[in-house]
Coordinates of C-alpha atoms in Angstrom, one line a residue:
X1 CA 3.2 24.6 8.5
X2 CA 0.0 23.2 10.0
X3 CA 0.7 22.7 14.0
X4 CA -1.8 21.7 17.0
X5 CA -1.2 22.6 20.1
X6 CA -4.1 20.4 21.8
X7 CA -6.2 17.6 21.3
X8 CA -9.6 18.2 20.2
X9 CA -12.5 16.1 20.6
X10 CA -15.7 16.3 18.3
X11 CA -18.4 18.1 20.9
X12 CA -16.0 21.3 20.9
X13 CA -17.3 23.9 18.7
X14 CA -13.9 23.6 16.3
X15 CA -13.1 26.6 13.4
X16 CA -16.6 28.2 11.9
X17 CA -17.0 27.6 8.4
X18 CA -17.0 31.2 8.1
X19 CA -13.4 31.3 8.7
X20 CA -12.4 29.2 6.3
X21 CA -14.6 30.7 3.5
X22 CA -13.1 34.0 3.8
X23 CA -9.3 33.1 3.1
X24 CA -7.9 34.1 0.3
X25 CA -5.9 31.2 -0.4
X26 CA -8.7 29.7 -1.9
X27 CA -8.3 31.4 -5.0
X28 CA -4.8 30.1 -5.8
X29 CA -5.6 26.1 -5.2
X30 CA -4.9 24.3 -7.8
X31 CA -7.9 22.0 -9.3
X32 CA -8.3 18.1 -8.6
X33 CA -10.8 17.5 -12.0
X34 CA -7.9 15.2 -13.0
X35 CA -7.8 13.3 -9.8
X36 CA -9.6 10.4 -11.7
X37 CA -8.4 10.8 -15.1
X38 CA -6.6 7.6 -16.8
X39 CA -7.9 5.6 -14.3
X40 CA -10.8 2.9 -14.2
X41 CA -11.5 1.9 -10.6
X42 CA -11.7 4.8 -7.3
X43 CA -11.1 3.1 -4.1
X44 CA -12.3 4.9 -0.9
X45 CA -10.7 4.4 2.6
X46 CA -12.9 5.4 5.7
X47 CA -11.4 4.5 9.1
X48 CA -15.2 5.3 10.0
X49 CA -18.5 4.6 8.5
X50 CA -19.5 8.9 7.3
X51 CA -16.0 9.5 6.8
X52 CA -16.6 8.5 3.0
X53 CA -19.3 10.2 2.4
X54 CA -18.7 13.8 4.2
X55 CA -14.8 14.2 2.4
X56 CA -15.6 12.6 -1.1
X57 CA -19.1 11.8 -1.5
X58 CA -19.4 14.4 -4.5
X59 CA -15.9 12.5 -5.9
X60 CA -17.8 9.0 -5.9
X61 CA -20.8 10.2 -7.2
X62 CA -18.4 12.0 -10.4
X63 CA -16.7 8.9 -10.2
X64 CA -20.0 6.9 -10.8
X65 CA -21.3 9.3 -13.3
X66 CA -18.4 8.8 -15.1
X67 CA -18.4 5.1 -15.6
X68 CA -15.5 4.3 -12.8
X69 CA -16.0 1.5 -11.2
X70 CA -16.3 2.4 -7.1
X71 CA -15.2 0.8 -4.0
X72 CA -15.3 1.6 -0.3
X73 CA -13.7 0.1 2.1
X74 CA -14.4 0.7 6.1
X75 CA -11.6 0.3 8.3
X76 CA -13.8 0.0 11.3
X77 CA -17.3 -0.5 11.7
X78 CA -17.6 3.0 14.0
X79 CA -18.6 1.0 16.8
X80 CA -17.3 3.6 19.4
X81 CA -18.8 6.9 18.5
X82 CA -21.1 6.8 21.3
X83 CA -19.1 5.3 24.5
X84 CA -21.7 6.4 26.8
X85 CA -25.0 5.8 25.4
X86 CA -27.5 3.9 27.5
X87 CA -29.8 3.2 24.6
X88 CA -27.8 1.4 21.8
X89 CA -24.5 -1.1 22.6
X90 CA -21.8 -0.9 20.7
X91 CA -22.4 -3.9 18.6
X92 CA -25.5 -2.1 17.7
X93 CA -24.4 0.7 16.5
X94 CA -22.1 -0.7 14.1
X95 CA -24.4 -2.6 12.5
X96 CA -26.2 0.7 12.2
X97 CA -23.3 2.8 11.0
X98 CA -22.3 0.4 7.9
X99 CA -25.9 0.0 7.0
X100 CA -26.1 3.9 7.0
X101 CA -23.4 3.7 4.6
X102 CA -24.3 1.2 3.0
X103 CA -27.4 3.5 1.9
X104 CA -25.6 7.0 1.1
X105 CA -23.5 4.9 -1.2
X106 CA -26.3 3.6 -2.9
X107 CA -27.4 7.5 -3.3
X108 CA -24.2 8.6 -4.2
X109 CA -22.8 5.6 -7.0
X110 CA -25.9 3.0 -7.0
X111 CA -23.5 0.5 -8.5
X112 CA -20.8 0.6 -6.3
X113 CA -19.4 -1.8 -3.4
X114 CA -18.9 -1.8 0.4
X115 CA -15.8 -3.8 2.2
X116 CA -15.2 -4.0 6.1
X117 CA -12.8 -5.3 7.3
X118 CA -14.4 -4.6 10.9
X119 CA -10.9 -3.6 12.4
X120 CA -11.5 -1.7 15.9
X121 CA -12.6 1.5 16.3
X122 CA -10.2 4.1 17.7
X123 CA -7.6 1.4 17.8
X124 CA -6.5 1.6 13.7
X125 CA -2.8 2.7 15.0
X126 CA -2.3 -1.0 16.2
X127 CA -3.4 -2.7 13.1
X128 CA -1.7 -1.3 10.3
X129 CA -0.4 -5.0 8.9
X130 CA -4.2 -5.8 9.1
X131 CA -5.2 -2.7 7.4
X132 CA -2.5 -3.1 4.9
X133 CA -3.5 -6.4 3.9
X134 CA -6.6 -5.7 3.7
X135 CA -6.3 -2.7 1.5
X136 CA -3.8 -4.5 -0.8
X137 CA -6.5 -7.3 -1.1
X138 CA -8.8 -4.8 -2.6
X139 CA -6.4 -3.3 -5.0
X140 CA -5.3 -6.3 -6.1
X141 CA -3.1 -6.4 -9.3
X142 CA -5.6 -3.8 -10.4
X143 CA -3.2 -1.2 -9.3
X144 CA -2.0 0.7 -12.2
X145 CA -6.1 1.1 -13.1
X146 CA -6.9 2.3 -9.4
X147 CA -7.0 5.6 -7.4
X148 CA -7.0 5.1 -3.8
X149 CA -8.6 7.7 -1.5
X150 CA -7.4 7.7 1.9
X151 CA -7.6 10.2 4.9
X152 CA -4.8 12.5 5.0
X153 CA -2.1 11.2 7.1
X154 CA -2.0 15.0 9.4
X155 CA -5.4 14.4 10.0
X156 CA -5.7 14.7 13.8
X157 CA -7.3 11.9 14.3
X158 CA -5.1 8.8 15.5
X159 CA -7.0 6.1 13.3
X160 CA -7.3 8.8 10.0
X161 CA -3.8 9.4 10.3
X162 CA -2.7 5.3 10.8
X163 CA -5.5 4.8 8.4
X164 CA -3.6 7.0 5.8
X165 CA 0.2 5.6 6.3
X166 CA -1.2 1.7 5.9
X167 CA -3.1 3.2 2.4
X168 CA 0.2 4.8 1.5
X169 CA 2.0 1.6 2.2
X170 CA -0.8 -0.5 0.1
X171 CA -0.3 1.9 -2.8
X172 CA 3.3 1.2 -2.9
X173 CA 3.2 -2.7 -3.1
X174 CA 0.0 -2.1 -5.3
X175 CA 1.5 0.5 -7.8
X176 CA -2.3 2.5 -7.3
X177 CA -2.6 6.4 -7.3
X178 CA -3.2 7.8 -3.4
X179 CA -4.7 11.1 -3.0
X180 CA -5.7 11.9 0.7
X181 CA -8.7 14.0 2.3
X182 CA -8.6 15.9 5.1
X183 CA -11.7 15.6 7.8
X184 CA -11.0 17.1 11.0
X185 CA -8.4 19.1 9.9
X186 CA -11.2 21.7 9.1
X187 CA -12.4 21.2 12.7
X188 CA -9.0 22.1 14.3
X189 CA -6.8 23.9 12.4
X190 CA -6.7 27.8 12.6
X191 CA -7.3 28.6 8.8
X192 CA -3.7 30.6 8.5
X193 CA -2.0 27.7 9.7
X194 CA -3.4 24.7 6.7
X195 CA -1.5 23.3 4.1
X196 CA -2.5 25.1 1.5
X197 CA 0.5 24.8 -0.9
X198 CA -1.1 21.1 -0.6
X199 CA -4.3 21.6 -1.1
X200 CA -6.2 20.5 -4.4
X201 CA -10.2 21.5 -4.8
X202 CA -13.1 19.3 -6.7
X203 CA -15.7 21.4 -8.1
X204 CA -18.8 19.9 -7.8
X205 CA -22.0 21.1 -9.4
X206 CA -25.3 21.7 -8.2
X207 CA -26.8 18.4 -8.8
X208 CA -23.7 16.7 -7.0
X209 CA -23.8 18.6 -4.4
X210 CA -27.6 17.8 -3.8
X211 CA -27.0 14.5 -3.9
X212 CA -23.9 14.5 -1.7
X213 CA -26.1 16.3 1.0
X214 CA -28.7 13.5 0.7
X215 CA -26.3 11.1 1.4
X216 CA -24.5 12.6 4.1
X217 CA -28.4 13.0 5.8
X218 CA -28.7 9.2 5.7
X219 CA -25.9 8.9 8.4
X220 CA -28.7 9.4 11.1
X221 CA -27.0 7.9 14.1
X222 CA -24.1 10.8 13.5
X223 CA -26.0 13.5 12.3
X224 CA -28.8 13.5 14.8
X225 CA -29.1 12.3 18.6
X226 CA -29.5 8.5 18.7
X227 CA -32.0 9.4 21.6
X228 CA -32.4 12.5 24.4
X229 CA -30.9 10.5 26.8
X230 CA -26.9 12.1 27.8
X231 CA -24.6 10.2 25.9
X232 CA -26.6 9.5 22.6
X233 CA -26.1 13.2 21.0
X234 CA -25.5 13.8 17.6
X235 CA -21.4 13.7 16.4
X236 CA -21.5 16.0 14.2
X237 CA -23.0 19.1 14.9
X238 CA -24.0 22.0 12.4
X239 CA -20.7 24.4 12.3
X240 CA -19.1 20.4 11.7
X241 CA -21.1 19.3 8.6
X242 CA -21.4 23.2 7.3
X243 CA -17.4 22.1 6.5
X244 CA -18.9 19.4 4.3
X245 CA -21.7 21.6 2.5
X246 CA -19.1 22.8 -0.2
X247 CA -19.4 23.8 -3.5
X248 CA -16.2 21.8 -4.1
X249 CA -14.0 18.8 -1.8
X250 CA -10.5 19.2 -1.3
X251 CA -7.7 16.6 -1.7
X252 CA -3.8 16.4 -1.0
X253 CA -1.6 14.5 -3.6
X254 CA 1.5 13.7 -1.6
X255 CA 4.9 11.5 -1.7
X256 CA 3.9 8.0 -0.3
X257 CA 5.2 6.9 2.5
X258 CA 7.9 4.4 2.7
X259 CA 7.5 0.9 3.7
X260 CA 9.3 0.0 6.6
X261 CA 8.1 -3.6 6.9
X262 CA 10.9 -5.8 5.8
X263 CA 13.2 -3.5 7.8
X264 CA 11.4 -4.2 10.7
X265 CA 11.4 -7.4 9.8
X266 CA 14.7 -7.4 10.2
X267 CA 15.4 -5.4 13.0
X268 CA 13.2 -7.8 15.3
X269 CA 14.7 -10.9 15.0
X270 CA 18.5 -12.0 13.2
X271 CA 17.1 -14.5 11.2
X272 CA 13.7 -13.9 10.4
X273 CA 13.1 -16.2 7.8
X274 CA 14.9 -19.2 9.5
X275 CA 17.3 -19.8 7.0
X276 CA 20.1 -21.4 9.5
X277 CA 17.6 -23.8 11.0
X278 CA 14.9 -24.5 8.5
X279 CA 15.4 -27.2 6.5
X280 CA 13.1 -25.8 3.8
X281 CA 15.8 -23.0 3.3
X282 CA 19.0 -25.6 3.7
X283 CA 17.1 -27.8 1.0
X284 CA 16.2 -24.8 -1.2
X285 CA 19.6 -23.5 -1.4
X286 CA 21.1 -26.6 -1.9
X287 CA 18.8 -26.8 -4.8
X288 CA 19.4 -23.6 -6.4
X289 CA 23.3 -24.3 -6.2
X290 CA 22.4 -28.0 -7.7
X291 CA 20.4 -25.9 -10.7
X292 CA 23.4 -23.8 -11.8
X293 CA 24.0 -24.8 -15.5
X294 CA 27.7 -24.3 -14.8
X295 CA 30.5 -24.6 -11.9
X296 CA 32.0 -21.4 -12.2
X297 CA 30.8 -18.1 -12.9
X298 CA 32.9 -14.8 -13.3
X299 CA 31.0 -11.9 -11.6
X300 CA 27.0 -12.6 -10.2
X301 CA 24.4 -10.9 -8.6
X302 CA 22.0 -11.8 -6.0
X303 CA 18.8 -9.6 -5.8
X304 CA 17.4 -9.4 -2.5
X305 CA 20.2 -11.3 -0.3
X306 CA 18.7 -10.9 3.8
X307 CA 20.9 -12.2 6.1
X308 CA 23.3 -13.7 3.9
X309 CA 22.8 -17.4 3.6
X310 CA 21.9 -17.7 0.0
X311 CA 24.9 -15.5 -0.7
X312 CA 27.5 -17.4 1.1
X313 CA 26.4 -20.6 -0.9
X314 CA 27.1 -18.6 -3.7
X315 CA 30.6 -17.4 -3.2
X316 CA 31.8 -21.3 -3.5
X317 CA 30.9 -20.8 -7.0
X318 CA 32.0 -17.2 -8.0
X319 CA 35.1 -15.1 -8.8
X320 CA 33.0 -12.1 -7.9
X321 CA 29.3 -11.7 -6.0
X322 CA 27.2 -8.4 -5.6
X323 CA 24.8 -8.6 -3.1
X324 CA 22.0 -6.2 -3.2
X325 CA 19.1 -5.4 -0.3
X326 CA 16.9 -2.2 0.2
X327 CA 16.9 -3.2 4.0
X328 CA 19.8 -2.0 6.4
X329 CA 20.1 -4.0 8.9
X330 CA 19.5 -7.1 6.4
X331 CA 22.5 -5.3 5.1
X332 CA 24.7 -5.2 8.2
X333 CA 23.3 -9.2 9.0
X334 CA 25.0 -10.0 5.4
X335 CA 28.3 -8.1 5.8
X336 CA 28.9 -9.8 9.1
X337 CA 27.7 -13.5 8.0
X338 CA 30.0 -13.1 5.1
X339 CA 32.9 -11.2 6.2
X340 CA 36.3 -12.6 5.3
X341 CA 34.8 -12.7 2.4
X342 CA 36.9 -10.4 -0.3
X343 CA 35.0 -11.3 -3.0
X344 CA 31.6 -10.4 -1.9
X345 CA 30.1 -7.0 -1.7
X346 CA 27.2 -6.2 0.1
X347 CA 25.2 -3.0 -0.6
X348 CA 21.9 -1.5 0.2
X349 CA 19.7 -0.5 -2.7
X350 CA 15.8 -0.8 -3.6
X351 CA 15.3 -2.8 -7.0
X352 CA 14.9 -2.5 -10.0
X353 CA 15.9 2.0 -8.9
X354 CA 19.2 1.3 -7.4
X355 CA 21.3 -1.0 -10.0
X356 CA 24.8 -2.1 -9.9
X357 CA 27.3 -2.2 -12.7
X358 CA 26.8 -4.8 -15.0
X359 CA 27.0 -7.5 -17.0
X360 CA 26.4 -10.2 -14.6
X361 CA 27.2 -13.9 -15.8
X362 CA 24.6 -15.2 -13.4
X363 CA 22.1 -13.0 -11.6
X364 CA 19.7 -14.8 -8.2
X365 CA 16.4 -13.9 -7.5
X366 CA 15.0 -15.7 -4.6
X367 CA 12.0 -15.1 -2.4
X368 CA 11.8 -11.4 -3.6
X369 CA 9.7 -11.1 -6.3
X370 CA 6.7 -11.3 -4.8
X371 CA 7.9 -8.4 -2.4
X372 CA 7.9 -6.0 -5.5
X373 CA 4.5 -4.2 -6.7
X374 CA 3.9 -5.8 -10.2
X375 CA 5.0 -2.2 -11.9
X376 CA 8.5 -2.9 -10.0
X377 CA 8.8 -6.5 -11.0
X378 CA 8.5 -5.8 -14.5
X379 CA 11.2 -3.1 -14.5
X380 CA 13.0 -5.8 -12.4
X381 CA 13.1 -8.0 -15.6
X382 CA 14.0 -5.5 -17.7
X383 CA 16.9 -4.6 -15.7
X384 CA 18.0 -8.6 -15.9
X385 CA 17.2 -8.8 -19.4
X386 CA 19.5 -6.0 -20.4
X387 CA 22.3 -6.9 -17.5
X388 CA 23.1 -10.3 -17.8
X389 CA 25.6 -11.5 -20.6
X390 CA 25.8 -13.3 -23.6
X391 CA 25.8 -16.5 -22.1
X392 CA 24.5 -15.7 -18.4
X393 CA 22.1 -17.2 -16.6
X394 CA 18.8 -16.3 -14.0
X395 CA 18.1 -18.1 -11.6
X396 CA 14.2 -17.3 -10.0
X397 CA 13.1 -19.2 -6.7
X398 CA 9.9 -18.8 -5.2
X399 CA 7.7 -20.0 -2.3
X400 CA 4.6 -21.6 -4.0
X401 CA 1.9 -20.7 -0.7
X402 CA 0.3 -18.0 -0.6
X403 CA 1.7 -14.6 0.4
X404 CA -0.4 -12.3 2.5
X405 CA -0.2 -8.3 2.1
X406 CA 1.6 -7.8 -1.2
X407 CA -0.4 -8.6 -4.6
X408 CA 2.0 -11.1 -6.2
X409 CA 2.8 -14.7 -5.1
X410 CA 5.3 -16.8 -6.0
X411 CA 3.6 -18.6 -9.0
X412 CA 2.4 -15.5 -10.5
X413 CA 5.7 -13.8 -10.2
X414 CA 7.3 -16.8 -12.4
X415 CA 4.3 -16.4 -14.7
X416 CA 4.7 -12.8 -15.2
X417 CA 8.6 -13.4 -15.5
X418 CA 8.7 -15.8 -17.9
X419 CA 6.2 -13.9 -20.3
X420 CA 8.1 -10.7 -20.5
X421 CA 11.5 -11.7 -20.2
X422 CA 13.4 -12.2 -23.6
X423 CA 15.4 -15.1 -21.6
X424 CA 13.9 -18.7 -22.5
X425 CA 13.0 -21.1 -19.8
X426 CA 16.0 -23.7 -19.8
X427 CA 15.3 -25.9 -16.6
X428 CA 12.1 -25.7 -14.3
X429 CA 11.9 -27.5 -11.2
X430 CA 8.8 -27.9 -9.4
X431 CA 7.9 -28.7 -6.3
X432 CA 5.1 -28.3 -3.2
X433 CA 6.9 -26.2 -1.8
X434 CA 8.9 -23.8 -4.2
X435 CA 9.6 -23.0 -7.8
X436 CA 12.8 -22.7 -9.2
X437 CA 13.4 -21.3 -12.7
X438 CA 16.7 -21.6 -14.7
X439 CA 16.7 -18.7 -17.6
X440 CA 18.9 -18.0 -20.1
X441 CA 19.8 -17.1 -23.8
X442 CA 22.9 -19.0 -24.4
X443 CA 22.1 -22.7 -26.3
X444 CA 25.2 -23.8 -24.0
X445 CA 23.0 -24.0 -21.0
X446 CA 20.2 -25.6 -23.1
X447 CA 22.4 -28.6 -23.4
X448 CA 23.8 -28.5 -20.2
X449 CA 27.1 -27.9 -21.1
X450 CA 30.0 -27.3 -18.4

């Protein structure tokens, strides 16, 4: 178990190389030569401008080699890595910093990109929405082609570790493969104590290495004193970068973390969508019951219910409603709105994984698709497909603005419904605001019957 007992900062002389070269553990890692394999795209996290090049500049350069599209994305600029220096402001040296990598990514993969998204320095912890966003930006609906690179989230370091929970997060909503380097890790852990059950090596060969070592040389302004003057010495000193000299990087592979945010969401406020108030969501829902081919239905299901709002509509109209949500206190906010209630259950569960019993006569998904990663969303429609009945019905409603920090919106997630789903479109209506869907394979609802 890896523990620290202090914090460190970078100007201590930290763990010799030495000591970690002579552990036996070494032998038993497993290899990471398939870290890229299947995949098309490498994306590369760096809460700090170096922090690409130093843990997986001999990755991107394999990457490269092998025809991979490459990305890097910086966090922060690295504007604080001199506090104290009386030669260069802050400002300054960030520019600096991203044009130093800038140039040891053109070394290391020629044809690859740079993203900032010039978030503070030492302050990642704070923005992980930000840095979430950001990262799922990148990724895109590229997901299943992409492996992300992130720092581990043990690192040590406050914005490695934040910086590897929000690429955790953006893997999840993205459906891309996260490995995650250590850095510092080899600065302040006593050898006995690392992960190394964890612990996957890259071998890289001599002409990588080379070439990784150029790179990590172009770094100047943390590699070498910015000037003699206190306060402008070099980060990273010799028994540092003697870490990143390697015949080989290492990598963790590790469960992702769980996203929290639509809990939270909940948790802060009892309504957090407005859907008493707003007169979008009384409008919508009136709507949505207004689209229901028929005035009864036996037994339905609504995917994703919040607070409860939707669901209570739709109890007028059914003998029996199932009412799923992977958030707990959404959860507890629905069983209170709709107790009295005998014919609604409420029940926690993460769709498409967690499914109730079918067959549903009518099924309701509302404002939730685009909170699925598209991998999700289309086990989603599988689920409907094989759950609803003969002569069911699926009703999909969906903001039409854009979304911010997942990969989907509301228009794409009709557009991707509606070309894998064996249900034909029966009714559409369409509006500034929202799209609503009516699906089904029974000819009754095609004509509208009662």
């Amino acid at each position: 178990m890896v523990t620290r007992a202090r914090p460190f900062t970078h100007s201590e002389r930290g763990t010799a190389e030495s000591r970690w070269r002579e552990r036996p553990e070494w032998a038993d890692l497993r290899p990471a030569d398939a870290l890229l394999s299947g995949h098309g795209r490498l994306v590369v996290v760096a809460a700090h401008p170096d922090d690409e090049t130093l843990a997986t500049g001999g990755l991107m350069s394999i990457a490269a080699r092998a025809g991979l599209e490459v990305t890097v994305v910086l966090l922060s600029d690295g504007e604080a890595s001199h506090p104290g220096s009386p030669t260069v402001s802050s400002r300054d040296l960030a520019t600096l910093r991203v044009e130093e990598s800038r140039a040891a990514l053109a070394r290391l993969a020629p044809s690859a990109t740079l993203e900032r998204l010039g978030l503070p320095d030492g302050r990642l912890a704070a923005c992980t929405a930000e840095t979430v966003t950001g990262l799922v930006d990148v990724i895109g609906e590229r997901g299943g082609d992409t492996v992300v690179v992130a720092p581990w989230r043990h690192d040590g370091h406050a914005d490695h570790d934040a910086a590897g929970r929000a690429a955790g997060v953006a893997c999840r909503r993205t459906d891309a493969v996260l490995w995650e380097y250590p850095l510092w890790l080899w600065h302040w852990c006593q050898p006995e104590h690392a992960p190394w059950a964890d612990l996957h090596a890259l071998t890289l060969d001599a002409d990588v290495q080379a070439t990784k070592q150029e790179a990590v040389a172009l770094h100047r302004t943390q590699v070498a004193p910015v000037s003699d003057e206190p306060g402008d010495e070099a980060v990273l000193h010799e028994d540092m970068l003697a870490h990143f000299a390697r015949p080989f990087e290492v990598f963790l592979r590790l469960d992702l973390p769980t996203d929290d945010s639509l809990d939270e969401l909940h948790d802060s406020s009892s309504d957090p969508w407005q859907v008493r108030t707003s007169w979008y969501e009384q409008r919508k829902r009136a709507v949505t019951l207004a689209a229901l081919p028929h005035e009864r239905y036996g037994r339905a299901l609504e995917v994703g219910g919040s607070v409860g709002a939707l669901a209570e509509d739709l109890a007028t109209r059914c003998d029996r409603l199932v009412v799923v949500d992977e958030s707990g206190a959404a959860v507890e906010a629905a069983r209170s709105s709709l107790r009295g209630l005998d014919h609604v259950e409420v029940v926690p569960g993460s769709v498409p994984e967690d499914w109730p019993d079918g067959p549903f006569d009518l099924v309701v998904v509302s404002e939730v698709g685009y909170f699925l990663s598209p991998a999700r969303l289309g086990r989603l429609v599988t689920r409907v497909d094989a759950s609803l009945a003969d002569d069911g019905a699926l009703v999909l409603c969906h903001w039409r603005h854009p979304v911010r920090g997942w990969p989907l919106d509301g228009l794409r997630v009709h557009e991707l419904w509606t070309r894998s789903s064996a249900l034909p479109v029966v009714a559409t209506h369409l509006e500034r605001d929202f799209r609503l869907d009516v699906m089904s394979r029974s000819s009754a609802h095609r004509a509208g019957s009662p």
